[in-house]
PDB file of C-alpha atoms and ligand atoms in Angstrom:
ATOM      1  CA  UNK A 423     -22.502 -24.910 -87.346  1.00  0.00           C
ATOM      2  CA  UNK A 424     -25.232 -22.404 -86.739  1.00  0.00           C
ATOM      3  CA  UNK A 425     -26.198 -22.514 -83.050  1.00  0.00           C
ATOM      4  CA  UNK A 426     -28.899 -20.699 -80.821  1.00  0.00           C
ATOM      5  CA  UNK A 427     -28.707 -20.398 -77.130  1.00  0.00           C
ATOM      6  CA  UNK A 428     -32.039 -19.979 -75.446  1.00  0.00           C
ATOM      7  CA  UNK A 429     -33.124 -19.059 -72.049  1.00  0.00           C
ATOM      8  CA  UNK A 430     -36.050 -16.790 -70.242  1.00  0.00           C
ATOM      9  CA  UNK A 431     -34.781 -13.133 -70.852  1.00  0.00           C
ATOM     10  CA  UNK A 432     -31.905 -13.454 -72.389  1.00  0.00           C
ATOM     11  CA  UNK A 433     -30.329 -11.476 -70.250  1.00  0.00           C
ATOM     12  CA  UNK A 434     -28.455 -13.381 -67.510  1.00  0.00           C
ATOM     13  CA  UNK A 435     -27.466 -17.068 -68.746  1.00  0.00           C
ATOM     14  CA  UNK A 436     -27.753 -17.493 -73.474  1.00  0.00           C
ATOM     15  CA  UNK A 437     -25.655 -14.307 -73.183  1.00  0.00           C
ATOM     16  CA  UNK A 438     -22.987 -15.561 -71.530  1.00  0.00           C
ATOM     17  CA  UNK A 439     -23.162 -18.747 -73.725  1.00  0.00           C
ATOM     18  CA  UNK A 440     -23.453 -17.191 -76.650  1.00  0.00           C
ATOM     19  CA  UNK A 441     -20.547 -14.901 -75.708  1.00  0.00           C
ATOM     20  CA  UNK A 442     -18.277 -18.018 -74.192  1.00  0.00           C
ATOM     21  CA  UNK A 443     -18.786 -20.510 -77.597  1.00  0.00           C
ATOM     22  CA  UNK A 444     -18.212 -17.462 -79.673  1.00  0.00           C
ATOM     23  CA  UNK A 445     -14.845 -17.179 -77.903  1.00  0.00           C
ATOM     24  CA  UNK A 446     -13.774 -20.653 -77.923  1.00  0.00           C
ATOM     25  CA  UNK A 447     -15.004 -20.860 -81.654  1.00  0.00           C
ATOM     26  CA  UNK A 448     -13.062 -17.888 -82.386  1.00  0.00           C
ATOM     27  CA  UNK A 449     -10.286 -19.538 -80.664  1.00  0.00           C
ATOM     28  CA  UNK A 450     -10.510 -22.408 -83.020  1.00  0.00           C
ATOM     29  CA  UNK A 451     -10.451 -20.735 -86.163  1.00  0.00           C
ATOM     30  CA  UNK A 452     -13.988 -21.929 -86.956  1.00  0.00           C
ATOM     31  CA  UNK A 453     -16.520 -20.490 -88.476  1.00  0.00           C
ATOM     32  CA  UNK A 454     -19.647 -20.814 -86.417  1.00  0.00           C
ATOM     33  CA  UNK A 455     -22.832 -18.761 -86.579  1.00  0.00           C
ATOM     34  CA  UNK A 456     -23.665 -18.363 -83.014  1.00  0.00           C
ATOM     35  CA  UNK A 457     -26.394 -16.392 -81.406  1.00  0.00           C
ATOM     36  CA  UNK A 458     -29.155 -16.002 -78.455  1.00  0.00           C
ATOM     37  CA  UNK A 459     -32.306 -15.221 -77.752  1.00  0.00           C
ATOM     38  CA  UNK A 460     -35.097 -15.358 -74.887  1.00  0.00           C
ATOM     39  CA  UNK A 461     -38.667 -17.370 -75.094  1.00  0.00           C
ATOM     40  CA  UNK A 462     -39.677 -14.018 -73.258  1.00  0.00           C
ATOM     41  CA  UNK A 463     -40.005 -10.676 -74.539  1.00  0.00           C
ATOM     42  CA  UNK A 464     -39.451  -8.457 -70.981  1.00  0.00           C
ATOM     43  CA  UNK A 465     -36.269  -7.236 -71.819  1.00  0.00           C
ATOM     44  CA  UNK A 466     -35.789  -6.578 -75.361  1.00  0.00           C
ATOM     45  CA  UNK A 467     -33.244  -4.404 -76.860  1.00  0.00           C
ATOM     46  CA  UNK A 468     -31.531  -4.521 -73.149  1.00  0.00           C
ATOM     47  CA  UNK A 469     -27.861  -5.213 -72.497  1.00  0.00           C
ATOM     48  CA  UNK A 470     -26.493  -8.130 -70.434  1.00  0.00           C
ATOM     49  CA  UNK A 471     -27.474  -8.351 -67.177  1.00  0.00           C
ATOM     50  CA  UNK A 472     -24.470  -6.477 -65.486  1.00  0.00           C
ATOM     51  CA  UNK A 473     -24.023  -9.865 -63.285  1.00  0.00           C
ATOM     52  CA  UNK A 474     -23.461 -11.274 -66.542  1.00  0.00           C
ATOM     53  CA  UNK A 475     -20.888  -8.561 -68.047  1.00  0.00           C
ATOM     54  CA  UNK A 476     -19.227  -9.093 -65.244  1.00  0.00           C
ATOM     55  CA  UNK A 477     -18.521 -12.700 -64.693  1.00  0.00           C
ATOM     56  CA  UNK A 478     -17.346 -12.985 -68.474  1.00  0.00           C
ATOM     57  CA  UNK A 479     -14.965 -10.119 -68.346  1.00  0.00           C
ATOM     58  CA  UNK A 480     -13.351 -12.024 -65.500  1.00  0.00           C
ATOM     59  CA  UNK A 481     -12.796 -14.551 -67.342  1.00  0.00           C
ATOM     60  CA  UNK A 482     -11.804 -12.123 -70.900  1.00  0.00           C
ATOM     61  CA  UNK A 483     -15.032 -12.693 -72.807  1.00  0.00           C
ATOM     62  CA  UNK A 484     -16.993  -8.946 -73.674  1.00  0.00           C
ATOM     63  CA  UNK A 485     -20.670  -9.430 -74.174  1.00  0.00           C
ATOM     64  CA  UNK A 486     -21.349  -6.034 -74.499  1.00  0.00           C
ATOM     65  CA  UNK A 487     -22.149  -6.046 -77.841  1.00  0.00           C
ATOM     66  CA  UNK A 488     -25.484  -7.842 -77.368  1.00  0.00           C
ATOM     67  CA  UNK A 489     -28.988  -6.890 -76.896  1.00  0.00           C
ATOM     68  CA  UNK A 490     -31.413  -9.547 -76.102  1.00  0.00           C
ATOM     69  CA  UNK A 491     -34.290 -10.638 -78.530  1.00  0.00           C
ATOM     70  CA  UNK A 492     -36.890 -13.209 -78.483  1.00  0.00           C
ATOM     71  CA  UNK A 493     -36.959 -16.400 -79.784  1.00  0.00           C
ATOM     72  CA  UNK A 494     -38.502 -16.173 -83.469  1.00  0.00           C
ATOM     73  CA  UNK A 495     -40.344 -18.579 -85.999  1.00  0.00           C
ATOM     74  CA  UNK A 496     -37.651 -18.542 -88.534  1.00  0.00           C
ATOM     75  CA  UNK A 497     -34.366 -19.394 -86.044  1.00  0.00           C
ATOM     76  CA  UNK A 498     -36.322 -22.772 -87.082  1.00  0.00           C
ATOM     77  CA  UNK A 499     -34.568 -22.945 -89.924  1.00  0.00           C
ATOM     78  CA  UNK A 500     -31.583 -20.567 -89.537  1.00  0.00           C
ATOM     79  CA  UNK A 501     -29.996 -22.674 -86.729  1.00  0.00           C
ATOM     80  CA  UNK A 502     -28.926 -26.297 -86.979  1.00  0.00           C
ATOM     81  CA  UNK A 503     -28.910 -26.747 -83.059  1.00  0.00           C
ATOM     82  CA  UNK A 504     -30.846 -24.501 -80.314  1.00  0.00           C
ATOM     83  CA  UNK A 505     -29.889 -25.267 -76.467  1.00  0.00           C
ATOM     84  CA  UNK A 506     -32.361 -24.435 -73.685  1.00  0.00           C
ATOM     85  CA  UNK A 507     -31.245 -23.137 -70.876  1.00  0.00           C
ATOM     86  CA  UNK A 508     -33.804 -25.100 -68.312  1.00  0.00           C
ATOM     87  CA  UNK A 509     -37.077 -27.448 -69.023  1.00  0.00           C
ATOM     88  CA  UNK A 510     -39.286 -24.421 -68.928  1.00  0.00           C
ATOM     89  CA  UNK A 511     -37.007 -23.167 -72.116  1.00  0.00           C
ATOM     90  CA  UNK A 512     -36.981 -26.199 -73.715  1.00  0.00           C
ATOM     91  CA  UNK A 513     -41.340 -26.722 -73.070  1.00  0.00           C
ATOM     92  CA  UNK A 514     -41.543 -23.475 -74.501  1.00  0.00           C
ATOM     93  CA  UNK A 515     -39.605 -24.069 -77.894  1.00  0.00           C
ATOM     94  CA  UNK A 516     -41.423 -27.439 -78.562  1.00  0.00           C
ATOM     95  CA  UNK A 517     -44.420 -25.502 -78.379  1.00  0.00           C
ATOM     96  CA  UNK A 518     -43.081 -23.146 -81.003  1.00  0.00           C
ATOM     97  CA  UNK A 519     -43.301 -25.721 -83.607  1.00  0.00           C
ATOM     98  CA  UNK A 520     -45.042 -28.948 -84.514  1.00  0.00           C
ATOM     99  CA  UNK A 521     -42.177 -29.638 -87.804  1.00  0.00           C
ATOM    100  CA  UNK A 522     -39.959 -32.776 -86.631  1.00  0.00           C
ATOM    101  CA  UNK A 523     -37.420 -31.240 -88.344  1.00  0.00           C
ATOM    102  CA  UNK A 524     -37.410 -28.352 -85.922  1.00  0.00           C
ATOM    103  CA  UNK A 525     -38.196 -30.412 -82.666  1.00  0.00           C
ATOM    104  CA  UNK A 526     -35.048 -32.738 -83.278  1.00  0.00           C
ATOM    105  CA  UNK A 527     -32.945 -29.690 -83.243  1.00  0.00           C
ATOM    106  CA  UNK A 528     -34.099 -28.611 -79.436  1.00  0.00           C
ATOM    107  CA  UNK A 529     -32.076 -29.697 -76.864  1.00  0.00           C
ATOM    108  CA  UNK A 530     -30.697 -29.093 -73.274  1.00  0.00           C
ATOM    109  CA  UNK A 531     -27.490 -27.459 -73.466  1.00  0.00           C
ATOM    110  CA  UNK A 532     -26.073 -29.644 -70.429  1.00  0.00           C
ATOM    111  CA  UNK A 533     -27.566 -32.639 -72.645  1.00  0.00           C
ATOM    112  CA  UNK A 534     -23.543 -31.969 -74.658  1.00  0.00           C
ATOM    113  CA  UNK A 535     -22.020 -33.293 -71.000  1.00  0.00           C
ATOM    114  CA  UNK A 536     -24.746 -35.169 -69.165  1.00  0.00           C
ATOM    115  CA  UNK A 537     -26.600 -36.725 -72.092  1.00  0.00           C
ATOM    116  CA  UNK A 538     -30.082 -38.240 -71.193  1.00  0.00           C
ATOM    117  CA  UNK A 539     -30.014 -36.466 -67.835  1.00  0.00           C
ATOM    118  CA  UNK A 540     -32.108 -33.218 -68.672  1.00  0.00           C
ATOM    119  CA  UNK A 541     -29.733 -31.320 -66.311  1.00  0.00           C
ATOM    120  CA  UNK A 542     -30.380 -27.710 -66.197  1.00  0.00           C
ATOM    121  CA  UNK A 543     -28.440 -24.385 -66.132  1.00  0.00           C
ATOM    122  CA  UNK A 544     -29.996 -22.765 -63.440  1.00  0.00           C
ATOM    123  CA  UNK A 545     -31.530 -19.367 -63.361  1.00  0.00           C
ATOM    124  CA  UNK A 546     -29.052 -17.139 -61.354  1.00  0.00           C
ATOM    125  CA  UNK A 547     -31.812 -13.688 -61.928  1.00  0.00           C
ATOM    126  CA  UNK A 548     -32.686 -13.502 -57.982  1.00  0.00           C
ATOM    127  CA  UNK A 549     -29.856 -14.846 -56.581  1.00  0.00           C
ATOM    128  CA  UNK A 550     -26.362 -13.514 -55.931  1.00  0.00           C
ATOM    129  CA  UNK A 551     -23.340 -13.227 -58.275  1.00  0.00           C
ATOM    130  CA  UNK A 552     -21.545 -16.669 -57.112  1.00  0.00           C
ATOM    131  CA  UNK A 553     -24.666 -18.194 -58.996  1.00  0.00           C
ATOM    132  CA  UNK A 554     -23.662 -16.289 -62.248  1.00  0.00           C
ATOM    133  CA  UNK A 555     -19.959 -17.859 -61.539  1.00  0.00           C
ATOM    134  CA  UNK A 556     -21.958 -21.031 -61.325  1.00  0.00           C
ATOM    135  CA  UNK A 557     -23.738 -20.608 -65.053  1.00  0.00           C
ATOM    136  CA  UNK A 558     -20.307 -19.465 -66.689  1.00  0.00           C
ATOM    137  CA  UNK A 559     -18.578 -22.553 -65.505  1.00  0.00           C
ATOM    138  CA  UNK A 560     -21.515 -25.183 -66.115  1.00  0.00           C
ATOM    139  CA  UNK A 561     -22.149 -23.635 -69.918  1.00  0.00           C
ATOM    140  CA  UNK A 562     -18.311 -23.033 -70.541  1.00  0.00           C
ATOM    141  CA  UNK A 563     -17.685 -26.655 -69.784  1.00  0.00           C
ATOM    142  CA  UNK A 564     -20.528 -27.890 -72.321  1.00  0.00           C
ATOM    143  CA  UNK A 565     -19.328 -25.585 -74.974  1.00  0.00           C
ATOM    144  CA  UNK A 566     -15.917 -27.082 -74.641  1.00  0.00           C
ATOM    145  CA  UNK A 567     -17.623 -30.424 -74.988  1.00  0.00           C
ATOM    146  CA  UNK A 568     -19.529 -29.116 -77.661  1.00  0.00           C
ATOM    147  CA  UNK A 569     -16.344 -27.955 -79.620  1.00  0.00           C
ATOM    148  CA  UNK A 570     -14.815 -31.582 -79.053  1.00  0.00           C
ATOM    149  CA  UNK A 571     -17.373 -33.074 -80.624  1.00  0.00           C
ATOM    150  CA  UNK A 572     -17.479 -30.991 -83.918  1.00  0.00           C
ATOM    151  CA  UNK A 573     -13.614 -30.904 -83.598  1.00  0.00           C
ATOM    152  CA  UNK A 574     -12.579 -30.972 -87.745  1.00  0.00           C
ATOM    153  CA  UNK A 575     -11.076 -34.497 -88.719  1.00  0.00           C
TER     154      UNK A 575
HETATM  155  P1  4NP B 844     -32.164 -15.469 -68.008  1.00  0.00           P
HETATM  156  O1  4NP B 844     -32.526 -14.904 -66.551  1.00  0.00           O
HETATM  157  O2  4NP B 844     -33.363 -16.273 -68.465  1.00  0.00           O
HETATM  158  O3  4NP B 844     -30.979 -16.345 -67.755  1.00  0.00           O
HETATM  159  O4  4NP B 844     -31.876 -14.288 -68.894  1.00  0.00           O
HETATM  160  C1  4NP B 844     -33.689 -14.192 -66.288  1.00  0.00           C
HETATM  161  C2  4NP B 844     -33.800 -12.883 -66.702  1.00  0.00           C
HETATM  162  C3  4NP B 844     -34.947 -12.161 -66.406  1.00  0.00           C
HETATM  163  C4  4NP B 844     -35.967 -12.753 -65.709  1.00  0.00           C
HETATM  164  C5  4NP B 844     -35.854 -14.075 -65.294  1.00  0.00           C
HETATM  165  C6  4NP B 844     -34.722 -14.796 -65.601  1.00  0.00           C
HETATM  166  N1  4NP B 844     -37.120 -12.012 -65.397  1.00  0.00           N
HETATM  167  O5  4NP B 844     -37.983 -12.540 -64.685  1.00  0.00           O
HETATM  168  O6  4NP B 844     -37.244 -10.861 -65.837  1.00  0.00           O
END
């Protein structure tokens, strides 16, 4: 499986999910291509919000070997699945493209545990760090889900 994460600045919240399903795939023995990126460009090249360095070494995950990028044309057709983060995320990938093939492969990342619902992960930027807590558990528990799913028969 080749999977994008996608929020605003991929900063706070498609690091740490690209960092937990890494982990968990890593965990698994499996051999998934997993990555991030924002649908903005403010903070390109940047680390992890610290908020976000944080909360996943609490829990044993480093994510400090990522810099965040913006979405491109071409993770189109290099990933098989890309999760938004929120609605405005998701809005702004199906503008991307107009290819079927690329809209059908958009969808919320809370979608994996809530499906239908168009829940969202919530943007923890202005807030305070219990609301980073609050993003690690929400995507950790989808990309659990997520790793059910594709579990190997
Ligand atoms: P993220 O959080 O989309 O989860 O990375 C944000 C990061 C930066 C900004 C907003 C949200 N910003 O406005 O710069």
């Amino acid at each position: 499986m080749r999977i994008l994460m996608v929020c605003l600045g991929n900063i706070c919240r498609s690091p740490l999910a690209e960092g937990i399903l890494k982990h968990k795939a890593r965990q698994r023995g499996l051999d998934w291509w997993v990555d991030s990126a924002g649908t903005g460009g403010w903070h390109v090249g940047e680390l992890p919000d610290q908020r976000s360095i944080d909360v996943a070494r609490r829990f044993g995950i480093d994510i400090t070997d990522q810099r965040a990028r913006q979405v491109r044309p071409e993770d189109f057709e290099r990933f098989d699945l890309i999760f938004a983060m929120d609605r405005q995320n998701l809005q702004h990938l199906q503008q991307m493209t107009s290819r079927p093939e690329h809209l059908q492969k958009i969808r919320f990342l809370l979608d994996v545990l809530y499906p239908g619902q168009e829940r969202e992960v919530p943007d923890p930027y202005y807030g305070g760090p219990e609301g980073f807590v609050q993003v690690f558990r929400l995507v950790e528990a989808a990309c659990e889900r997520l790793l059910e799913e594709h579990r190997p028969q």
